[in-house]
Amino acid sequence: DVKVTQSSRYLVKRTGEKVFLECVQDMDHENMFWYRQDPGLGLRLIYFSYDVKMKEKGDIPEGYSVSREKKERFSLILESASTNQTSMYLCASRGQGGYNTEAFFGQGTRLTVV
Amino acid sequence: AQRVTQPEKLLSVFKGAPVELKCNYSYSGSPELFWYVQYSRQRLQLLLRHISRESIKGFTADLNKGETSFHLKKPFAQEEDSAMYYCAPVDSGAGSYQLTFGKGTKLSVIP
């Protein structure tokens, strides 16, 4: 029973391309997150959204933007991809049931920028 | 600033040995604390949360407010415990949405 789905498992893009990473959840969660996962650096929060059309910067928003037009979908946009954005990207969603609510993760998108 | 520290990048133990994965946090107020785990080729998932006082797959985690620690422990490691473990405090303040993680500890259980 897949609950958080990322549109691509692997992506290869060229430097300068505009890249869209899509994430969809079917749990009617208010909160959605985008992270990048790099060896030795753990999960670093890029952006999160607590409601439709609402977004907040995380720890490393530079070079990224997001879009949340519908509650179930949260998109991460790389305006002009660069090689240092080669990474594993994880999407997560979490309900508003309280601060002890579990987060659910997608399977990840491994992006390579060449 | 809120911060979570997992001091060990890699922890190797023999099968049957005790395991302790360390997590220290620096948060104002009283955060709720979680441990997440990522097994090879699987998605990141919740292992346990402090508020539930539960033991999952033999793991427990004790919150020590004086030391601001939430270490994950298991008395006898199994090979299937090999995975990446992340500590995640969540601010218990009203309106808190952000979910941040430590850098993670890779546990390797040697047969």
Short mmCIF file of C-alpha atoms in Angstrom, two decimals:
data_model
loop_
_atom_site.label_atom_id
_atom_site.label_comp_id
_atom_site.label_asym_id
_atom_site.label_seq_id
_atom_site.Cartn_x
_atom_site.Cartn_y
_atom_site.Cartn_z
CA ASP A 1 0.00 0.00 0.00
CA VAL A 2 2.09 2.84 -1.34
CA LYS A 3 1.21 6.13 0.31
CA VAL A 4 3.81 8.61 -0.96
CA THR A 5 4.84 8.31 -4.58
CA GLN A 6 7.64 10.12 -6.35
CA SER A 7 7.25 10.31 -10.11
CA SER A 8 10.70 9.07 -11.05
CA ARG A 9 13.17 6.71 -9.45
CA TYR A 10 16.11 7.85 -11.58
CA LEU A 11 16.64 11.02 -13.60
CA VAL A 12 19.56 12.26 -15.67
CA LYS A 13 19.51 15.91 -16.67
CA ARG A 14 21.91 18.33 -18.29
CA THR A 15 23.38 21.38 -16.61
CA GLY A 16 21.09 24.35 -17.04
CA GLU A 17 17.92 22.35 -17.58
CA LYS A 18 14.78 23.07 -15.61
CA VAL A 19 13.90 19.97 -13.62
CA PHE A 20 10.62 18.99 -12.00
CA LEU A 21 10.38 16.37 -9.27
CA GLU A 22 6.85 15.35 -8.44
CA CYS A 23 5.47 13.86 -5.25
CA VAL A 24 1.94 12.66 -4.57
CA GLN A 25 0.43 11.42 -1.31
CA ASP A 26 -2.91 9.75 -0.76
CA MET A 27 -3.31 10.28 2.98
CA ASP A 28 -4.85 13.76 2.88
CA HIS A 29 -1.86 15.12 4.81
CA GLU A 30 -1.44 18.84 5.30
CA ASN A 31 2.34 18.84 5.58
CA MET A 32 4.73 17.85 2.83
CA PHE A 33 8.51 18.05 2.69
CA TRP A 34 11.39 17.83 0.25
CA TYR A 35 14.82 16.67 1.40
CA ARG A 36 18.06 15.82 -0.25
CA GLN A 37 20.06 12.92 1.07
CA ASP A 38 23.83 12.90 0.68
CA PRO A 39 26.39 10.56 2.28
CA GLY A 40 27.77 12.05 5.46
CA LEU A 41 25.31 14.93 5.40
CA GLY A 42 22.13 13.05 6.21
CA LEU A 43 18.75 14.47 5.25
CA ARG A 44 18.70 18.17 4.67
CA LEU A 45 15.39 19.98 4.40
CA ILE A 46 14.96 21.99 1.21
CA TYR A 47 11.38 23.22 1.47
CA PHE A 48 8.20 22.27 3.22
CA SER A 49 4.54 23.11 2.85
CA TYR A 50 1.87 23.10 5.53
CA ASP A 51 -1.08 23.84 3.29
CA VAL A 52 -2.05 24.33 -0.32
CA LYS A 53 -0.14 27.25 -1.86
CA MET A 54 1.84 27.68 1.37
CA LYS A 55 5.56 27.03 1.55
CA GLU A 56 8.45 27.62 3.86
CA LYS A 57 12.17 27.49 3.21
CA GLY A 58 14.14 24.78 4.88
CA ASP A 59 17.85 24.71 5.52
CA ILE A 60 19.09 24.64 1.91
CA PRO A 61 16.54 26.31 -0.40
CA GLU A 62 19.04 27.98 -2.72
CA GLY A 63 18.63 26.85 -6.32
CA TYR A 64 15.24 25.27 -5.64
CA SER A 65 11.62 26.29 -5.65
CA VAL A 66 8.41 24.41 -4.92
CA SER A 67 4.80 24.36 -5.92
CA ARG A 68 1.76 23.07 -4.11
CA GLU A 69 -1.39 23.74 -6.08
CA LYS A 70 -3.27 20.73 -4.75
CA LYS A 71 -3.16 19.16 -1.32
CA GLU A 72 -1.93 15.81 -2.53
CA ARG A 73 0.88 17.05 -4.78
CA PHE A 74 4.13 18.80 -3.91
CA SER A 75 6.60 19.60 -6.67
CA LEU A 76 10.26 20.45 -6.36
CA ILE A 77 11.71 22.60 -9.13
CA LEU A 78 15.34 23.07 -10.02
CA GLU A 79 15.28 26.27 -12.03
CA SER A 80 18.65 25.68 -13.66
CA ALA A 81 20.17 22.37 -12.71
CA SER A 82 23.80 22.28 -11.67
CA THR A 83 26.14 19.38 -11.02
CA ASN A 84 26.16 20.09 -7.28
CA GLN A 85 22.47 19.26 -7.24
CA THR A 86 23.24 15.66 -8.10
CA SER A 87 21.72 13.82 -5.16
CA MET A 88 18.97 11.58 -3.82
CA TYR A 89 15.77 13.54 -3.27
CA LEU A 90 13.18 12.37 -0.77
CA CYS A 91 9.62 13.55 -0.40
CA ALA A 92 7.67 13.09 2.82
CA SER A 93 4.22 13.84 4.12
CA ARG A 94 2.88 14.16 7.63
CA GLY A 95 -0.56 14.77 9.07
CA GLN A 96 -1.63 17.49 11.40
CA GLY A 97 -2.47 15.12 14.23
CA GLY A 98 0.08 16.56 16.60
CA TYR A 99 3.79 16.79 16.95
CA ASN A 100 4.06 13.05 17.55
CA THR A 101 2.63 12.23 14.15
CA GLU A 102 4.59 9.89 11.91
CA ALA A 103 6.04 11.04 8.59
CA PHE A 104 5.79 8.85 5.48
CA PHE A 105 8.42 8.89 2.79
CA GLY A 106 8.56 8.30 -0.91
CA GLN A 107 10.97 5.87 -2.49
CA GLY A 108 13.33 8.64 -3.54
CA THR A 109 14.50 10.11 -6.84
CA ARG A 110 18.15 9.80 -7.70
CA LEU A 111 18.99 12.82 -9.82
CA THR A 112 22.20 13.04 -11.79
CA VAL A 113 23.10 16.34 -13.42
CA VAL A 114 25.73 16.06 -16.13
CA ALA B 1 19.18 27.29 16.97
CA GLN B 2 17.61 23.88 17.05
CA ARG B 3 20.13 21.15 16.46
CA VAL B 4 20.39 17.40 16.55
CA THR B 5 23.68 15.53 16.68
CA GLN B 6 24.43 11.94 15.87
CA PRO B 7 28.14 11.70 16.64
CA GLU B 8 28.85 8.41 14.87
CA LYS B 9 28.69 8.22 11.10
CA LEU B 10 29.39 4.50 11.17
CA LEU B 11 28.96 1.93 13.89
CA SER B 12 30.08 -1.66 13.44
CA VAL B 13 29.18 -4.36 15.94
CA PHE B 14 29.22 -8.13 15.95
CA LYS B 15 26.03 -10.11 15.84
CA GLY B 16 24.74 -10.67 19.35
CA ALA B 17 26.57 -7.67 20.78
CA PRO B 18 24.72 -4.73 22.34
CA VAL B 19 24.08 -1.66 20.21
CA GLU B 20 23.75 1.97 21.20
CA LEU B 21 23.17 4.67 18.61
CA LYS B 22 23.64 8.10 20.10
CA CYS B 23 21.49 11.17 19.57
CA ASN B 24 21.81 14.52 21.31
CA TYR B 25 19.54 17.45 20.71
CA SER B 26 19.59 21.12 21.44
CA TYR B 27 16.05 22.43 21.34
CA SER B 28 14.12 24.99 23.27
CA GLY B 29 11.10 23.53 25.01
CA SER B 30 10.33 19.83 25.01
CA PRO B 31 10.57 18.26 21.60
CA GLU B 32 8.99 14.98 20.69
CA LEU B 33 11.60 12.50 19.53
CA PHE B 34 11.64 9.87 16.82
CA TRP B 35 13.99 7.35 15.33
CA TYR B 36 13.67 6.58 11.62
CA VAL B 37 15.41 3.75 9.79
CA GLN B 38 16.32 3.09 6.18
CA TYR B 39 17.15 -0.47 5.21
CA SER B 40 19.01 -1.13 1.99
CA ARG B 41 16.84 -0.42 -1.07
CA GLN B 42 13.86 0.52 1.08
CA ARG B 43 12.25 3.81 1.85
CA LEU B 44 12.84 5.66 5.08
CA GLN B 45 10.35 4.63 7.73
CA LEU B 46 9.51 5.25 11.36
CA LEU B 47 11.20 2.90 13.81
CA LEU B 48 9.88 4.26 17.06
CA ARG B 49 8.73 7.39 18.81
CA HIS B 50 9.40 8.34 22.40
CA ILE B 51 5.81 9.13 23.31
CA SER B 52 4.74 5.56 22.63
CA ARG B 53 7.29 4.09 25.07
CA GLU B 54 7.44 1.15 22.74
CA SER B 55 10.00 -1.48 21.83
CA ILE B 56 10.21 -2.14 18.11
CA LYS B 57 12.31 -4.98 16.70
CA GLY B 58 14.01 -5.16 20.08
CA PHE B 59 15.02 -1.49 20.01
CA THR B 60 14.20 0.98 22.77
CA ALA B 61 15.08 4.63 23.18
CA ASP B 62 15.36 6.49 26.44
CA LEU B 63 14.85 10.19 26.68
CA ASN B 64 17.22 11.86 29.09
CA LYS B 65 16.12 15.46 29.44
CA GLY B 66 19.05 16.33 31.68
CA GLU B 67 21.55 15.21 29.07
CA THR B 68 19.22 16.12 26.17
CA SER B 69 19.79 12.72 24.67
CA PHE B 70 17.62 10.10 23.01
CA HIS B 71 19.90 7.13 22.45
CA LEU B 72 18.66 4.06 20.61
CA LYS B 73 19.55 0.72 22.17
CA LYS B 74 19.26 -2.97 21.49
CA PRO B 75 20.73 -5.66 23.75
CA PHE B 76 21.59 -8.17 21.00
CA ALA B 77 22.24 -6.97 17.45
CA GLN B 78 21.01 -9.00 14.49
CA GLU B 79 22.29 -8.93 10.92
CA GLU B 80 18.95 -7.56 9.71
CA ASP B 81 19.51 -4.50 11.88
CA SER B 82 22.14 -3.26 9.44
CA ALA B 83 20.71 0.00 8.13
CA MET B 84 20.91 3.77 8.28
CA TYR B 85 19.36 5.28 11.42
CA TYR B 86 18.21 8.87 11.81
CA CYS B 87 17.22 10.70 14.96
CA ALA B 88 14.49 13.30 14.46
CA PRO B 89 13.31 15.73 17.13
CA VAL B 90 10.11 17.58 16.42
CA ASP B 91 9.33 20.88 18.07
CA SER B 92 6.32 20.47 20.28
CA GLY B 93 5.42 24.14 20.04
CA ALA B 94 2.16 25.21 18.49
CA GLY B 95 2.26 25.61 14.76
CA SER B 96 5.39 23.57 14.35
CA TYR B 97 5.55 21.85 11.00
CA GLN B 98 9.21 21.45 10.33
CA LEU B 99 10.73 17.99 10.53
CA THR B 100 14.52 17.88 10.70
CA PHE B 101 16.91 14.98 11.02
CA GLY B 102 20.36 14.26 12.32
CA LYS B 103 23.06 13.27 9.87
CA GLY B 104 22.44 9.62 10.51
CA THR B 105 24.42 6.64 11.72
CA LYS B 106 25.09 3.66 9.52
CA LEU B 107 24.90 0.49 11.58
CA SER B 108 26.75 -2.52 10.26
CA VAL B 109 26.23 -5.82 12.07
CA ILE B 110 29.03 -8.27 11.39
CA PRO B 111 28.02 -11.94 11.23
#
